[in-house]
Amino acid sequence: MKEFFGWVRSICFAIVLALALGIFVFQPYKVDGHSMDPTLQDEQRVFVSKLSHTFSYLPDYGDIVVVDSRVKRNRTLLDDITGHPLVSMVLGQPEDKSMYIKRVIGKPGDVLEFKNNQVYRNGVPLEEPYIKEKMEYMSDQVVTVPEDHVFVMGDNRNDSTDSRELGAIPMNHIIGTMIKNPFSSQ
């Protein structure tokens, strides 16, 4: 009987550790759609470091991040817990389609313009070798990224729901930053 309780205790510890790692440190995500073509493919699995979310620090320009697109609502710790794949599975929740994978284009205070089929940050056109094709989107609107927000866009600019539609993403809606795969040929 003592051995049985030892096994139960070990299994419970392993589950708690897996949950804590997934909620606060890193988590796998699946790319849903073609908005990050050609960098990421539909159905591709990526690992995301959640340390930027856990410790509330800004991602760098060009980082690929997972964002909660429900920017009109506040996120809580409960969202982080129920967003964990094991918890979602146990609760019988359907796959969450509100998490988007995008690239950071603007940080707080940046002024963004969309003209001449390019993105301009603080008056300078961005060098973006990763985009799929020339961006067709242009706008007379000048966007200033608010404090504690970032502006994100998909690499497939002509087929992406991103900050151009959603608005700037609050820092607490940045779930994590993609971890580069050391075994990838890219």
Short mmCIF file of N, CA, C and O in Angstrom, two decimals, residues 15 18-19 27 45 80-96:
data_model
loop_
_atom_site.label_atom_id
_atom_site.label_comp_id
_atom_site.label_asym_id
_atom_site.label_seq_id
_atom_site.Cartn_x
_atom_site.Cartn_y
_atom_site.Cartn_z
N ILE A 15 2.02 15.75 -12.83
CA ILE A 15 0.92 16.51 -13.45
C ILE A 15 1.00 17.98 -13.05
O ILE A 15 0.87 18.87 -13.90
N ALA A 18 3.88 19.57 -14.93
CA ALA A 18 3.54 19.78 -16.34
C ALA A 18 2.60 20.98 -16.50
O ALA A 18 2.78 21.79 -17.43
N LEU A 19 1.63 21.11 -15.62
CA LEU A 19 0.72 22.25 -15.69
C LEU A 19 1.46 23.56 -15.43
O LEU A 19 1.27 24.54 -16.16
N GLN A 27 4.85 26.40 -23.95
CA GLN A 27 3.67 25.64 -24.37
C GLN A 27 3.70 25.45 -25.88
O GLN A 27 4.11 26.35 -26.60
N ARG A 45 3.42 22.90 -35.87
CA ARG A 45 3.52 23.02 -34.41
C ARG A 45 4.74 23.86 -34.06
O ARG A 45 5.80 23.68 -34.64
N ASP A 80 -5.16 31.86 -18.48
CA ASP A 80 -3.91 31.12 -18.68
C ASP A 80 -4.07 29.65 -18.28
O ASP A 80 -3.57 28.76 -18.97
N ILE A 81 -4.77 29.40 -17.20
CA ILE A 81 -4.97 28.03 -16.73
C ILE A 81 -5.86 27.25 -17.70
O ILE A 81 -5.51 26.15 -18.12
N THR A 82 -6.99 27.82 -18.07
CA THR A 82 -7.91 27.10 -18.96
C THR A 82 -7.39 27.03 -20.39
O THR A 82 -7.87 26.23 -21.17
N GLY A 83 -6.38 27.85 -20.72
CA GLY A 83 -5.77 27.79 -22.05
C GLY A 83 -4.74 26.69 -22.18
O GLY A 83 -4.26 26.40 -23.28
N HIS A 84 -4.37 26.06 -21.08
CA HIS A 84 -3.41 24.96 -21.12
C HIS A 84 -4.07 23.77 -21.81
O HIS A 84 -5.22 23.44 -21.51
N PRO A 85 -3.38 23.09 -22.72
CA PRO A 85 -4.00 21.98 -23.46
C PRO A 85 -4.55 20.86 -22.58
O PRO A 85 -5.63 20.32 -22.87
N LEU A 86 -3.85 20.51 -21.49
CA LEU A 86 -4.36 19.44 -20.62
C LEU A 86 -5.66 19.86 -19.92
O LEU A 86 -6.60 19.08 -19.82
N VAL A 87 -5.70 21.09 -19.45
CA VAL A 87 -6.90 21.58 -18.77
C VAL A 87 -8.06 21.68 -19.76
O VAL A 87 -9.18 21.27 -19.45
N SER A 88 -7.78 22.20 -20.96
CA SER A 88 -8.82 22.29 -21.99
C SER A 88 -9.40 20.93 -22.31
O SER A 88 -10.61 20.77 -22.48
N MET A 89 -8.51 19.93 -22.41
CA MET A 89 -8.95 18.57 -22.74
C MET A 89 -9.83 18.00 -21.61
O MET A 89 -10.89 17.44 -21.86
N VAL A 90 -9.39 18.17 -20.36
CA VAL A 90 -10.16 17.67 -19.22
C VAL A 90 -11.51 18.36 -19.12
O VAL A 90 -12.53 17.72 -18.84
N LEU A 91 -11.55 19.68 -19.41
CA LEU A 91 -12.80 20.43 -19.34
C LEU A 91 -13.68 20.23 -20.57
O LEU A 91 -14.81 20.70 -20.61
N GLY A 92 -13.15 19.55 -21.58
CA GLY A 92 -13.92 19.30 -22.80
C GLY A 92 -14.15 20.55 -23.63
O GLY A 92 -15.16 20.65 -24.34
N GLN A 93 -13.24 21.51 -23.55
CA GLN A 93 -13.39 22.75 -24.31
C GLN A 93 -12.97 22.54 -25.76
O GLN A 93 -12.01 21.83 -26.04
N PRO A 94 -13.68 23.19 -26.69
CA PRO A 94 -13.27 23.10 -28.10
C PRO A 94 -11.95 23.85 -28.31
O PRO A 94 -11.54 24.65 -27.47
N GLU A 95 -11.30 23.56 -29.43
CA GLU A 95 -10.03 24.23 -29.74
C GLU A 95 -10.24 25.74 -29.78
O GLU A 95 -11.19 26.24 -30.35
N ASP A 96 -9.33 26.47 -29.13
CA ASP A 96 -9.43 27.92 -29.01
C ASP A 96 -8.94 28.59 -30.29
O ASP A 96 -7.76 28.50 -30.61
#
